[in-house]
PDB file of C-alpha atoms in Angstrom:
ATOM      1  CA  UNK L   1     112.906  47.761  23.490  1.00  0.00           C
ATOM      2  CA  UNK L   2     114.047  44.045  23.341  1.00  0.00           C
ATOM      3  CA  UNK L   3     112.671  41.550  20.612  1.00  0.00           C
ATOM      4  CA  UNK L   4     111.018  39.392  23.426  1.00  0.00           C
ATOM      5  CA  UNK L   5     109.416  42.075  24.646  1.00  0.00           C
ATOM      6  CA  UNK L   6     108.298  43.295  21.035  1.00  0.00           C
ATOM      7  CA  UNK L   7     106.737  39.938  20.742  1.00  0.00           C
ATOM      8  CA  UNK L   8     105.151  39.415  23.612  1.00  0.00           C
ATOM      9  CA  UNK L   9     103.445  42.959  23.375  1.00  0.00           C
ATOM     10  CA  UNK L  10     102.494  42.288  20.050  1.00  0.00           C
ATOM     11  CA  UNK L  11     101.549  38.805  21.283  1.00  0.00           C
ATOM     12  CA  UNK L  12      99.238  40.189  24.040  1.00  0.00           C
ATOM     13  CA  UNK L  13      97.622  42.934  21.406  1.00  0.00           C
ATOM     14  CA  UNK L  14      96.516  39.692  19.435  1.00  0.00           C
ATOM     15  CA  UNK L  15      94.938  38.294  22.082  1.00  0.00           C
ATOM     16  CA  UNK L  16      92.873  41.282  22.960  1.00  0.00           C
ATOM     17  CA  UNK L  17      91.907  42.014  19.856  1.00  0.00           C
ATOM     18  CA  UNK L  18      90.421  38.863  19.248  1.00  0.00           C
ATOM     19  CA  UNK L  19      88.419  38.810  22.647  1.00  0.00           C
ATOM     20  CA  UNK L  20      87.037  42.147  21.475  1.00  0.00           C
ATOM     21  CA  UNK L  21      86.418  40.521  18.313  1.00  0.00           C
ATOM     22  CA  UNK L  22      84.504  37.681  20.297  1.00  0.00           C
ATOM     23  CA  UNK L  23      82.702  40.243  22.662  1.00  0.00           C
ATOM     24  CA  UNK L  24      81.707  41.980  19.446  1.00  0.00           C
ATOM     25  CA  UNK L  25      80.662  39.013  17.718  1.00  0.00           C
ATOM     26  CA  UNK L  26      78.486  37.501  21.096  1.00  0.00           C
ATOM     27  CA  UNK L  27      76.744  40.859  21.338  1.00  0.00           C
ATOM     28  CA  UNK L  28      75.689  41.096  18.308  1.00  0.00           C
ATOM     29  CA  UNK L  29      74.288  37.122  17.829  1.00  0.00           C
ATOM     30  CA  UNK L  30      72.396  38.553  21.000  1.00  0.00           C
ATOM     31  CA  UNK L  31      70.987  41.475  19.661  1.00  0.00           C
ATOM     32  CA  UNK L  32      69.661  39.363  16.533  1.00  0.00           C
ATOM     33  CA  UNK L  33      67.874  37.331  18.607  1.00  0.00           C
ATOM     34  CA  UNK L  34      66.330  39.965  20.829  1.00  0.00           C
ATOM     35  CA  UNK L  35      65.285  41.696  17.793  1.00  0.00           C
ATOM     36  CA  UNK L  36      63.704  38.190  16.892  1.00  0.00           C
ATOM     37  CA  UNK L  37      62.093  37.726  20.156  1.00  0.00           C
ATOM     38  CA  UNK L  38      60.563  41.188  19.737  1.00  0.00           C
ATOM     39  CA  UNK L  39      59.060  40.500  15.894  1.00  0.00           C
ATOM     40  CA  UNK L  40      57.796  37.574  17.713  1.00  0.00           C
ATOM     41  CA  UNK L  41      56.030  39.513  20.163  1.00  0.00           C
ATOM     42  CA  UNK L  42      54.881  42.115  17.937  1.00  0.00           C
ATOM     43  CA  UNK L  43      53.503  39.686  15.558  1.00  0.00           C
ATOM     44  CA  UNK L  44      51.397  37.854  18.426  1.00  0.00           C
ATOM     45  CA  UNK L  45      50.233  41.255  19.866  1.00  0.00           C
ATOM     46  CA  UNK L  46      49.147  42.119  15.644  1.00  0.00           C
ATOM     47  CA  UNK L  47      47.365  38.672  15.860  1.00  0.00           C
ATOM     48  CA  UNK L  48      45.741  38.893  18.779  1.00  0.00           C
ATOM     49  CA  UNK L  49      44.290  42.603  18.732  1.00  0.00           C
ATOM     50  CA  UNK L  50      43.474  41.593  15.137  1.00  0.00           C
ATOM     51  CA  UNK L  51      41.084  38.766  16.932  1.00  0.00           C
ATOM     52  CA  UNK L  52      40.208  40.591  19.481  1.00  0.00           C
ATOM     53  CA  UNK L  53      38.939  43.423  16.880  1.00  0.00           C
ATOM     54  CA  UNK L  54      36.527  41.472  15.181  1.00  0.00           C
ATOM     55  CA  UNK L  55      35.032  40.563  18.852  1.00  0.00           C
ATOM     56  CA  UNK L  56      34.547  44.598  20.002  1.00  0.00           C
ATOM     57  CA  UNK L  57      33.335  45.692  16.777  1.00  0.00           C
ATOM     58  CA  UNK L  58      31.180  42.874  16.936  1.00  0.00           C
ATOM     59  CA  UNK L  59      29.766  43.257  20.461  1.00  0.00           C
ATOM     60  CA  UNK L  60      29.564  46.626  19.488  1.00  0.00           C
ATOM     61  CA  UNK L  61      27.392  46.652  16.463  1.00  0.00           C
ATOM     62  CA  UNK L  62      25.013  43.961  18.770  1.00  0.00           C
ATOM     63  CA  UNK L  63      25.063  46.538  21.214  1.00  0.00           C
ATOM     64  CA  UNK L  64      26.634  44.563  23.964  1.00  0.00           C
ATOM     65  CA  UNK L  65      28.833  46.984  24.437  1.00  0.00           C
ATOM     66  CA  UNK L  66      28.463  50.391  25.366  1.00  0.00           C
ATOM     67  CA  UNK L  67      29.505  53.333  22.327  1.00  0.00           C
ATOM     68  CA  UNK L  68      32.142  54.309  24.493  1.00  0.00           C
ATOM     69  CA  UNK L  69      33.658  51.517  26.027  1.00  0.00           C
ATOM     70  CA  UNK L  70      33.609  49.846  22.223  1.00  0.00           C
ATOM     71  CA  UNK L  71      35.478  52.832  20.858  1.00  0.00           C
ATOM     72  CA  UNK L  72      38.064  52.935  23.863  1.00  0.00           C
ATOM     73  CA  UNK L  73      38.887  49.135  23.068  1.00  0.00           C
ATOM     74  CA  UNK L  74      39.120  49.667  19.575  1.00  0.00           C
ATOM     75  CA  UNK L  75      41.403  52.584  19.680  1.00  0.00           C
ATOM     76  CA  UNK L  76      43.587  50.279  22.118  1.00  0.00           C
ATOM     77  CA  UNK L  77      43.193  47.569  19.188  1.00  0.00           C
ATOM     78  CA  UNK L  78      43.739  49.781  16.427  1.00  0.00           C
ATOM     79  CA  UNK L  79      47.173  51.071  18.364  1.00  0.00           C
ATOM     80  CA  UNK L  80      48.084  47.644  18.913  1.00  0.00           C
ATOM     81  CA  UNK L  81      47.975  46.539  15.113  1.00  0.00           C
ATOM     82  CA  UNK L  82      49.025  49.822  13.550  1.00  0.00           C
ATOM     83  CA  UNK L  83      48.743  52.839  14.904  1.00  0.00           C
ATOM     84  CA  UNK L  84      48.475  54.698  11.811  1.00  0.00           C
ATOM     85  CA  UNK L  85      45.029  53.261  11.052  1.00  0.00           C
ATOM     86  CA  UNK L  86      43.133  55.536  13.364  1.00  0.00           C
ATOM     87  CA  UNK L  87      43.913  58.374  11.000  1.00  0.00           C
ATOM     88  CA  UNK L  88      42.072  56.523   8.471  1.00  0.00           C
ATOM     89  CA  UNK L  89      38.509  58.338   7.863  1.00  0.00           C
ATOM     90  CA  UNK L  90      36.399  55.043   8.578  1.00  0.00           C
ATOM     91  CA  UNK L  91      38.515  54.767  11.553  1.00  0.00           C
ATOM     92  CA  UNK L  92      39.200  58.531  12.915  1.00  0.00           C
ATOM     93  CA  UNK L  93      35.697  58.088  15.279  1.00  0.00           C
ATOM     94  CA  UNK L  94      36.998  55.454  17.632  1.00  0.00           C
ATOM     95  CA  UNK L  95      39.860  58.123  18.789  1.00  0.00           C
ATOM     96  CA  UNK L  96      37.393  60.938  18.961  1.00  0.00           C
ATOM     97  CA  UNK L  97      35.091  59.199  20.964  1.00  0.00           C
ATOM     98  CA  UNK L  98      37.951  58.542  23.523  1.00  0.00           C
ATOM     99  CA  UNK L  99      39.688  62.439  23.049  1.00  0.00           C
ATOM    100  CA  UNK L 100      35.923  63.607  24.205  1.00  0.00           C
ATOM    101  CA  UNK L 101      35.240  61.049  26.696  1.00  0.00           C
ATOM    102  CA  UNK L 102      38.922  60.553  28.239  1.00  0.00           C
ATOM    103  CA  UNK L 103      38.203  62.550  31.457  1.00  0.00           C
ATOM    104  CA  UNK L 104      35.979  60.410  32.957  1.00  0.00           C
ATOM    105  CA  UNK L 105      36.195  58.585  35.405  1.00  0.00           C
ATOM    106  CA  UNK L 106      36.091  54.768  35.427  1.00  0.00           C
ATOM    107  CA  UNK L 107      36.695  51.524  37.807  1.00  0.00           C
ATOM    108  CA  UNK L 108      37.168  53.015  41.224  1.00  0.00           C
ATOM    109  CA  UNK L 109      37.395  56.186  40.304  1.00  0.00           C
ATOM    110  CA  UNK L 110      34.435  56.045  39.349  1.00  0.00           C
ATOM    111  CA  UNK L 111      32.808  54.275  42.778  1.00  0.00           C
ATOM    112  CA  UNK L 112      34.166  57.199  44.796  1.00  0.00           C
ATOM    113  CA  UNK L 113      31.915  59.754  42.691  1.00  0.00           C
ATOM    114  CA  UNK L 114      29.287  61.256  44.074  1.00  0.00           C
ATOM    115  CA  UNK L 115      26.145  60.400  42.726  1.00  0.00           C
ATOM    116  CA  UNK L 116      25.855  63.825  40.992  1.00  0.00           C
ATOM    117  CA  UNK L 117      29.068  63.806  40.133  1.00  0.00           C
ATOM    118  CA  UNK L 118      28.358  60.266  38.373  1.00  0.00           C
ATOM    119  CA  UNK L 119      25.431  61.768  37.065  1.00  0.00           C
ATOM    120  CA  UNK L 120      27.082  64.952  35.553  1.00  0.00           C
ATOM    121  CA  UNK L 121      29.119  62.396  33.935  1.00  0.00           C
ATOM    122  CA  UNK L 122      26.329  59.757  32.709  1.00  0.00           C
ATOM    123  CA  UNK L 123      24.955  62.679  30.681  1.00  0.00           C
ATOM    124  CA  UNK L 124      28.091  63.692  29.280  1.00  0.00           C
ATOM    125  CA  UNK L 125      29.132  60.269  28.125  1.00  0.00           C
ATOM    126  CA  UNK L 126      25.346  59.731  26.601  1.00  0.00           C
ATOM    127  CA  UNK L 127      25.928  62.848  24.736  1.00  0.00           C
ATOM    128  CA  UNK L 128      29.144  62.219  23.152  1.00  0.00           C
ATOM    129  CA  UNK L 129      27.416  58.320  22.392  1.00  0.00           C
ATOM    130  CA  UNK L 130      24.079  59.782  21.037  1.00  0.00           C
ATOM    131  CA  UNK L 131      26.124  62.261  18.716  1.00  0.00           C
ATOM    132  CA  UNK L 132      28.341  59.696  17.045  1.00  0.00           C
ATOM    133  CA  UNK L 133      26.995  56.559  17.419  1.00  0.00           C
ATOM    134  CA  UNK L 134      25.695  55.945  13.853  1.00  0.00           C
ATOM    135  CA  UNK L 135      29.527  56.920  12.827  1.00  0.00           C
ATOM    136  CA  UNK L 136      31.313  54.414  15.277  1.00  0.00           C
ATOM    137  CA  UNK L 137      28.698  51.544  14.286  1.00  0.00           C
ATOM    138  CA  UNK L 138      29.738  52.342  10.519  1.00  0.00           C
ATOM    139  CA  UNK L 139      32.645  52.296  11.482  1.00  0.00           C
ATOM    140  CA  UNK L 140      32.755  48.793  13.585  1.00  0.00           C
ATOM    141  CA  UNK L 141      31.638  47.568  10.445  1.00  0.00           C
ATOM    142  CA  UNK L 142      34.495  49.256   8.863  1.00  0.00           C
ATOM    143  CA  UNK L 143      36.269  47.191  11.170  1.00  0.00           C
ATOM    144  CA  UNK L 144      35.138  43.727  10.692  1.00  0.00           C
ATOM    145  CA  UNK L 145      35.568  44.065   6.891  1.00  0.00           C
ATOM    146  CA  UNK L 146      39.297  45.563   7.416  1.00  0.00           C
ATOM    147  CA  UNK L 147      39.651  42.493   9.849  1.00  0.00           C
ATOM    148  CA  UNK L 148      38.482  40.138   7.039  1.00  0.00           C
ATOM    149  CA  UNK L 149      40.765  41.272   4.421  1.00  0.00           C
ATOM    150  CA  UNK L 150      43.739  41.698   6.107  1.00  0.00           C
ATOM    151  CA  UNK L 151      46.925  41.785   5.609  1.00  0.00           C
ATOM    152  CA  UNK L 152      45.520  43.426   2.268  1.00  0.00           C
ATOM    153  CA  UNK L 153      43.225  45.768   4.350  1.00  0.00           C
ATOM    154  CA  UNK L 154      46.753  47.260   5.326  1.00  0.00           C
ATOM    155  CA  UNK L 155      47.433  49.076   2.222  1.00  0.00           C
TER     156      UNK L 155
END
């Protein structure tokens, strides 16, 4: 092999290398800022179910709110901020509620009962509210006061 040729190859490797080395570089600036974007996102969805808790546990302890329908919400909350918190004691009702009350029906579902059906359900749901609703409004109370300390509430 020629000199020139040598060169040139060695030339060429250079100036692959060193797109890769762009490539690489670009990708990862983009990654950084995904990841950013995402905290971002995470920390406005912590915020806002952190808001929106106080409201549900609040409606719920006024009774504005049905047992069940409170509890659903607040396990969505809970999830939201951390899901780890629902194995908390104080906390542990809202996802029982929903395990016990998860197969019924709602919305349209719901509509297209028939009215036994509906009613077969009604009772159901009334039972599961009746049996733990002094634990769930404990534990909306829970709730407001975890929402009032946090972040410390977290540990």
């Amino acid at each position: 092999m020629s000199t020139t040729l040598a060169y040139a190859l060695l030339g060429l490797g250079i100036v692959i290398i060193a797109a890769l080395a762009w490539y690489a570089w670009s990708l990862k600036i983009e990654v950084r800022r995904r990841e950013g974007v995402i905290r971002d996102e995470e920390r406005r969805a912590r915020e806002n179910g952190l808001e929106n808790l106080g409201l549900v546990a609040s409606a719920l302890l006024q009774r504005q709110v049905d047992v069940t329908e409170g509890c659903w919400r607040l396990k969505v909350l809970f999830e939201i901020i951390d899901p780890a918190l629902l194995e908390r004691r104080e906390f542990r009702v809202f996802a029982e509620v929903y395990e016990q009350t998860r197969h019924l029906h709602t919305h349209q579902a719901r509509q297209e009962l028939t009215p036994k059906e509906r009613f077969a359900e009604d009772k159901q749901r009334l039972a599961v509210e009746e049996a733990n609703r002094d634990d769930v409004l404990a534990a909306a109370q829970a709730a407001l006061d975890f929402q009032a300390r946090y972040p410390d509430s977290l540990n």
